[in-house]
Amino acid sequence: MRHTRGNVTSGLKSLRTNVMNKTWQRLPSVLIVIVLASPAAVRAQDSVTEILRKPALTPTDRGTLEAEISQRVKRTFGGSTPVNVNEARDRLAKPAKEKDVSKEGLNVYSEIVAAELETPAASEDLNTSLTAVLILEDLECAPTVGALITATKNKHPAVRYAATRGIANLRTKIKDDESTCRKAFAALGEAGAKEKDEHVRRRIYQALNVKEAAADFKHMEPVAAALNAVLAARISELAGGSNDEYRDEEAVSAAVGCYVGCSARQQAALVGNLFSLLRHTVDHYFDAGTALEALPTIARLAQRFEKGLTEMMKAAKVSAPSRQVSDLLKAGADRQKAEKDARAALDDLRKTLRGEPWRLP
């Protein structure tokens, strides 16, 4: 019996030995890959982190970043499988969020990433372009503006929305850079004038409300020009029969915010555009096809447009007419009399705006 047990024990030991030998014979190739690949990946990551912490980068540092970022972008967007958003952010945005990243390190890194992502941001594939824009947003750095501008022309509303949001988030970081402001806001004006998606257009209006972001925002001229471009396109649509002026309510805060710092020409255009919105709202209110349930909402909107004009008149030290147009839009009133009074008040307002300093037609 002891002999049998000894044979069994010996057999089990022999079997374990053979299995282990065969297993170890297969492992070296795997281990070699791990040993060779992991240190390289770690070294690359450490190298990037070390460079980003430097207060000043050398041409060699920049070359290292360019080579590494290029490879990361290829690994992220160059495959046949769909892009994984979380992996992409970890690979391309996370290094810029590490502790002790210097200002120059962040700027150079963001500039290189933005240059690499400009093509993916323009992609017709939604997953690719949206992921690229989300990475640019995560960086929150001024050098990404150019790539975000490219994305405002993307065919997907979600990408255009995210790109506009990304630019809006940079307003405080570009506020003292006139050249970048001109590029960014000109792009928003061009995009907004063509935009058909309600949500994206609203986001553009919000992005143009620069006072919301920074009370000391200086470069109002490109902001006002962009806003006037969007409003001119919208007023043309409204004149063509649209009755969706409620989509332009966010434009009021943006217009009031940039009014004081822009040129007389842009100021006159802002006043004229808000007046056109108010007039269209009054037309909508008294249109025979307008449902009674909609009247309070339209009246409130008219009040918003008129209030914006009143604030601009106050800034120009011009007295507003004694009668407010929106006060005459009251549901349940004699509609014929109310319309006559409201249009008379609208005419009074126009006469005021035809005077100095705007001299509207």
XYZ file of C-alpha atoms in Angstrom:
361
model
C 0.000 0.000 0.000
C 2.874 2.319 0.839
C 4.521 1.374 -2.404
C 1.361 2.267 -4.361
C 1.042 5.613 -2.631
C 4.686 6.321 -3.353
C 4.138 5.599 -7.017
C 1.102 7.873 -7.141
C 2.940 10.675 -5.384
C 5.915 10.274 -7.662
C 3.630 10.251 -10.698
C 1.883 13.455 -9.642
C 5.201 15.190 -9.117
C 6.355 14.070 -12.550
C 3.110 15.266 -14.131
C 3.381 18.675 -12.459
C 6.966 18.975 -13.587
C 6.058 18.194 -17.215
C 3.156 20.668 -17.194
C 5.307 23.396 -15.694
C 8.084 22.746 -18.212
C 5.640 22.958 -21.131
C 4.070 26.095 -19.690
C 7.399 27.816 -19.233
C 8.360 26.821 -22.766
C 5.400 28.835 -24.045
C 5.858 31.818 -21.716
C 9.179 33.313 -22.823
C 7.777 34.802 -26.042
C 4.981 36.512 -24.086
C 7.327 37.677 -21.389
C 9.768 39.032 -23.946
C 6.990 41.132 -25.494
C 5.964 42.442 -22.064
C 9.543 43.122 -21.019
C 10.307 44.893 -24.268
C 7.008 46.789 -24.685
C 6.113 47.891 -21.177
C 9.347 49.719 -20.324
C 9.155 51.547 -23.666
C 5.593 52.666 -22.985
C 6.503 53.658 -19.463
C 9.596 55.509 -20.648
C 7.552 57.374 -23.258
C 4.966 58.339 -20.670
C 7.658 59.399 -18.202
C 9.421 61.361 -20.916
C 6.261 63.277 -21.834
C 5.454 63.979 -18.193
C 8.989 65.182 -17.540
C 8.923 67.494 -20.545
C 5.531 68.960 -19.666
C 6.836 69.962 -16.253
C 9.683 72.026 -17.655
C 9.230 75.817 -17.402
C 10.930 76.181 -20.803
C 11.043 73.595 -23.589
C 13.957 73.032 -25.953
C 13.665 72.165 -29.663
C 14.592 68.597 -28.666
C 11.725 68.519 -26.172
C 9.339 69.697 -28.842
C 10.591 67.053 -31.267
C 10.068 64.352 -28.658
C 6.514 65.512 -28.034
C 5.740 65.697 -31.750
C 6.956 62.139 -32.329
C 5.136 60.688 -29.314
C 1.864 62.548 -29.911
C 1.866 61.586 -33.572
C 2.150 57.912 -32.606
C -0.612 58.227 -30.022
C -2.952 59.859 -32.519
C -2.248 57.114 -35.052
C -2.922 54.425 -32.460
C -6.121 56.190 -31.436
C -7.633 57.109 -34.795
C -5.743 54.970 -37.304
C -7.269 51.590 -36.583
C -10.196 49.787 -38.194
C -12.141 49.524 -34.939
C -14.307 52.371 -33.594
C -12.499 54.922 -31.484
C -12.869 54.425 -27.738
C -13.585 57.864 -26.273
C -12.293 57.135 -22.776
C -9.074 55.569 -24.023
C -8.544 58.466 -26.415
C -8.948 61.015 -23.638
C -6.589 59.108 -21.360
C -4.002 58.818 -24.090
C -4.118 62.395 -25.408
C -5.720 64.705 -22.850
C -4.729 63.182 -19.526
C -0.980 64.002 -19.755
C -1.853 67.708 -19.859
C -3.847 67.330 -16.641
C -1.013 65.813 -14.604
C 0.356 67.589 -11.553
C 2.950 70.362 -12.029
C 2.459 70.771 -15.802
C 4.009 74.125 -16.735
C 2.266 76.816 -18.742
C 4.673 76.448 -21.649
C 4.481 72.676 -21.462
C 0.700 72.810 -21.694
C 0.763 75.323 -24.553
C 3.256 73.358 -26.650
C 1.548 70.046 -25.941
C -1.886 71.484 -26.814
C -0.552 73.077 -29.986
C 0.877 69.769 -31.194
C -2.217 67.761 -30.247
C -4.476 70.319 -31.941
C -2.458 70.135 -35.163
C -2.714 66.345 -35.127
C -6.452 66.376 -34.377
C -7.513 68.922 -36.986
C -8.078 66.192 -39.589
C -10.001 63.841 -37.237
C -12.095 66.835 -36.077
C -13.191 67.365 -39.686
C -14.031 63.694 -40.226
C -17.464 62.710 -41.502
C -17.452 59.832 -39.040
C -19.325 61.094 -35.981
C -17.407 59.000 -33.445
C -14.052 60.124 -34.808
C -14.818 63.831 -35.080
C -16.679 64.076 -31.777
C -13.915 62.259 -29.907
C -11.323 64.613 -31.389
C -13.325 67.660 -30.305
C -13.872 66.290 -26.800
C -10.116 65.877 -26.413
C -9.568 69.454 -27.591
C -12.172 70.606 -25.068
C -10.451 68.689 -22.288
C -7.168 70.482 -22.956
C -8.807 73.895 -22.347
C -5.893 75.710 -23.938
C -5.809 78.606 -26.418
C -3.727 76.795 -29.099
C -6.691 74.460 -29.722
C -8.797 77.302 -31.180
C -7.794 76.592 -34.779
C -8.820 72.942 -34.645
C -12.067 73.845 -32.879
C -12.809 76.370 -35.637
C -12.387 73.565 -38.171
C -14.886 71.486 -36.211
C -17.528 74.260 -36.340
C -17.884 73.338 -40.041
C -18.445 69.635 -39.404
C -21.605 68.117 -40.877
C -22.730 66.693 -37.521
C -24.636 69.091 -35.212
C -23.221 67.337 -32.130
C -19.678 68.080 -33.283
C -20.504 71.707 -34.105
C -22.139 72.089 -30.704
C -19.129 70.655 -28.867
C -16.729 72.781 -30.924
C -18.684 75.945 -30.119
C -18.733 74.998 -26.452
C -14.987 74.442 -26.602
C -14.413 77.927 -28.008
C -16.770 79.411 -25.417
C -14.753 77.779 -22.650
C -11.631 79.535 -23.937
C -13.047 83.071 -23.862
C -11.216 84.020 -20.663
C -7.958 82.602 -22.051
C -8.041 84.469 -25.371
C -9.621 87.718 -24.170
C -6.348 89.657 -24.366
C -5.272 88.185 -27.708
C -6.885 90.295 -30.428
C -5.732 88.108 -33.320
C -7.117 84.908 -31.798
C -10.347 86.664 -30.812
C -10.862 87.832 -34.378
C -10.335 84.342 -35.768
C -12.509 82.630 -33.183
C -15.468 85.006 -33.330
C -15.352 85.425 -37.092
C -15.663 81.643 -37.311
C -18.621 81.652 -34.920
C -20.299 84.380 -36.966
C -19.794 82.462 -40.192
C -21.021 79.240 -38.619
C -24.012 80.899 -36.955
C -25.147 82.586 -40.158
C -25.393 79.160 -41.818
C -26.586 77.166 -38.824
C -29.977 75.463 -39.067
C -29.884 73.468 -35.861
C -31.646 75.333 -33.058
C -29.455 73.975 -30.261
C -26.191 74.788 -32.010
C -27.375 78.308 -32.812
C -28.334 78.886 -29.204
C -24.876 77.692 -28.180
C -23.327 80.179 -30.598
C -25.348 83.022 -29.090
C -24.193 81.932 -25.640
C -20.574 81.822 -26.796
C -20.929 85.381 -28.112
C -22.090 86.556 -24.698
C -18.511 87.376 -23.698
C -19.417 89.550 -20.720
C -20.813 86.451 -19.080
C -17.326 84.942 -19.223
C -15.224 87.997 -18.408
C -16.366 91.449 -17.345
C -13.070 92.892 -18.594
C -13.313 91.395 -22.083
C -11.744 93.980 -24.388
C -12.076 92.952 -28.036
C -15.779 93.525 -28.638
C -15.571 94.476 -32.311
C -15.198 90.903 -33.668
C -17.842 89.704 -31.205
C -20.363 92.316 -32.361
C -19.557 91.668 -36.023
C -20.130 87.940 -35.527
C -23.395 88.491 -33.687
C -24.667 90.869 -36.360
C -23.817 88.314 -39.050
C -25.887 85.656 -37.274
C -28.778 88.051 -36.610
C -28.844 89.314 -40.196
C -29.208 85.739 -41.435
C -31.915 84.999 -38.883
C -33.904 88.139 -39.713
C -33.814 87.110 -43.360
C -35.275 83.734 -42.373
C -37.966 85.397 -40.271
C -38.864 87.696 -43.139
C -39.308 84.597 -45.270
C -42.130 83.350 -43.074
C -40.523 81.752 -40.030
C -42.224 82.434 -36.728
C -39.542 81.020 -34.458
C -38.020 84.227 -33.121
C -38.022 82.609 -29.680
C -34.850 80.854 -30.812
C -33.029 84.185 -30.793
C -33.688 85.212 -27.217
C -30.105 84.447 -26.122
C -28.921 87.021 -28.650
C -30.162 89.848 -26.416
C -27.657 89.293 -23.606
C -24.863 88.879 -26.128
C -25.832 92.126 -27.901
C -26.072 94.177 -24.711
C -22.814 92.693 -23.476
C -20.728 93.715 -26.485
C -22.514 96.997 -27.316
C -20.377 99.445 -25.345
C -17.009 98.202 -26.582
C -17.705 97.982 -30.315
C -17.663 100.552 -33.140
C -20.510 102.919 -33.982
C -21.188 100.891 -37.109
C -21.621 97.647 -35.179
C -23.665 99.417 -32.505
C -26.105 100.676 -35.128
C -26.359 97.192 -36.605
C -27.043 95.666 -33.168
C -29.789 98.202 -32.484
C -31.288 97.695 -35.927
C -31.268 93.912 -35.611
C -32.932 93.933 -32.186
C -35.548 96.343 -33.465
C -36.239 93.984 -36.390
C -36.678 91.094 -33.960
C -39.079 93.179 -31.870
C -41.091 94.220 -34.926
C -41.329 90.638 -36.135
C -42.487 89.551 -32.684
C -45.240 92.176 -32.745
C -46.280 90.956 -36.216
C -46.381 87.402 -34.892
C -48.451 88.448 -31.882
C -51.166 90.034 -34.026
C -51.101 87.448 -36.808
C -54.569 85.957 -37.263
C -53.101 82.466 -37.255
C -51.393 82.821 -33.869
C -53.003 80.679 -31.185
C -54.327 82.492 -28.128
C -52.315 80.174 -25.886
C -49.091 81.452 -27.457
C -49.758 85.154 -26.842
C -48.269 85.411 -23.321
C -45.053 83.740 -24.465
C -44.745 86.032 -27.478
C -45.464 89.094 -25.324
C -42.744 88.070 -22.892
C -40.306 87.663 -25.765
C -41.194 91.115 -27.114
C -40.495 92.526 -23.675
C -37.070 90.855 -23.705
C -36.147 92.337 -27.081
C -37.408 95.767 -26.054
C -35.515 95.663 -22.777
C -32.309 94.991 -24.707
C -32.961 98.049 -26.866
C -33.700 100.138 -23.791
C -30.358 99.150 -22.246
C -28.551 100.153 -25.416
C -30.355 103.490 -25.496
C -29.381 104.047 -21.895
C -25.734 103.303 -22.726
C -25.951 105.849 -25.561
C -27.630 108.384 -23.242
C -30.755 108.425 -25.401
C -34.189 108.591 -23.755
C -36.549 105.775 -24.619
C -40.127 106.613 -25.708
C -42.605 106.949 -22.856
C -44.757 104.054 -24.097
C -43.300 100.550 -24.085
C -44.417 98.408 -27.006
C -44.458 95.228 -24.938
C -46.737 96.798 -22.319
C -49.452 96.992 -24.953
C -49.358 93.263 -25.734
C -51.944 91.989 -23.293
C -53.948 88.842 -23.835
C -57.680 89.406 -23.540
C -57.532 93.060 -24.577
C -59.361 94.469 -27.577
C -56.975 93.102 -30.237
C -57.811 95.738 -32.823
C -57.138 98.602 -30.402
C -54.139 96.846 -28.894
C -52.585 96.374 -32.327
C -53.149 100.016 -33.251
C -51.540 101.193 -29.995
C -48.650 98.738 -30.191
C -47.789 99.703 -33.748
C -47.961 103.386 -32.840
C -45.515 102.730 -29.983
C -43.314 100.753 -32.376
C -43.279 103.743 -34.752
C -42.291 106.043 -31.876
C -39.409 103.747 -31.048
C -38.283 103.678 -34.655
C -38.286 107.475 -34.824
C -35.992 107.528 -31.805
C -33.635 105.028 -33.422
C -33.552 107.078 -36.612
C -31.929 109.865 -34.645
C -28.402 110.102 -33.281
C -26.249 108.172 -32.826
C -27.632 105.285 -34.915
C -29.579 107.008 -37.732
C -31.368 103.835 -38.757
C -33.247 103.914 -42.065
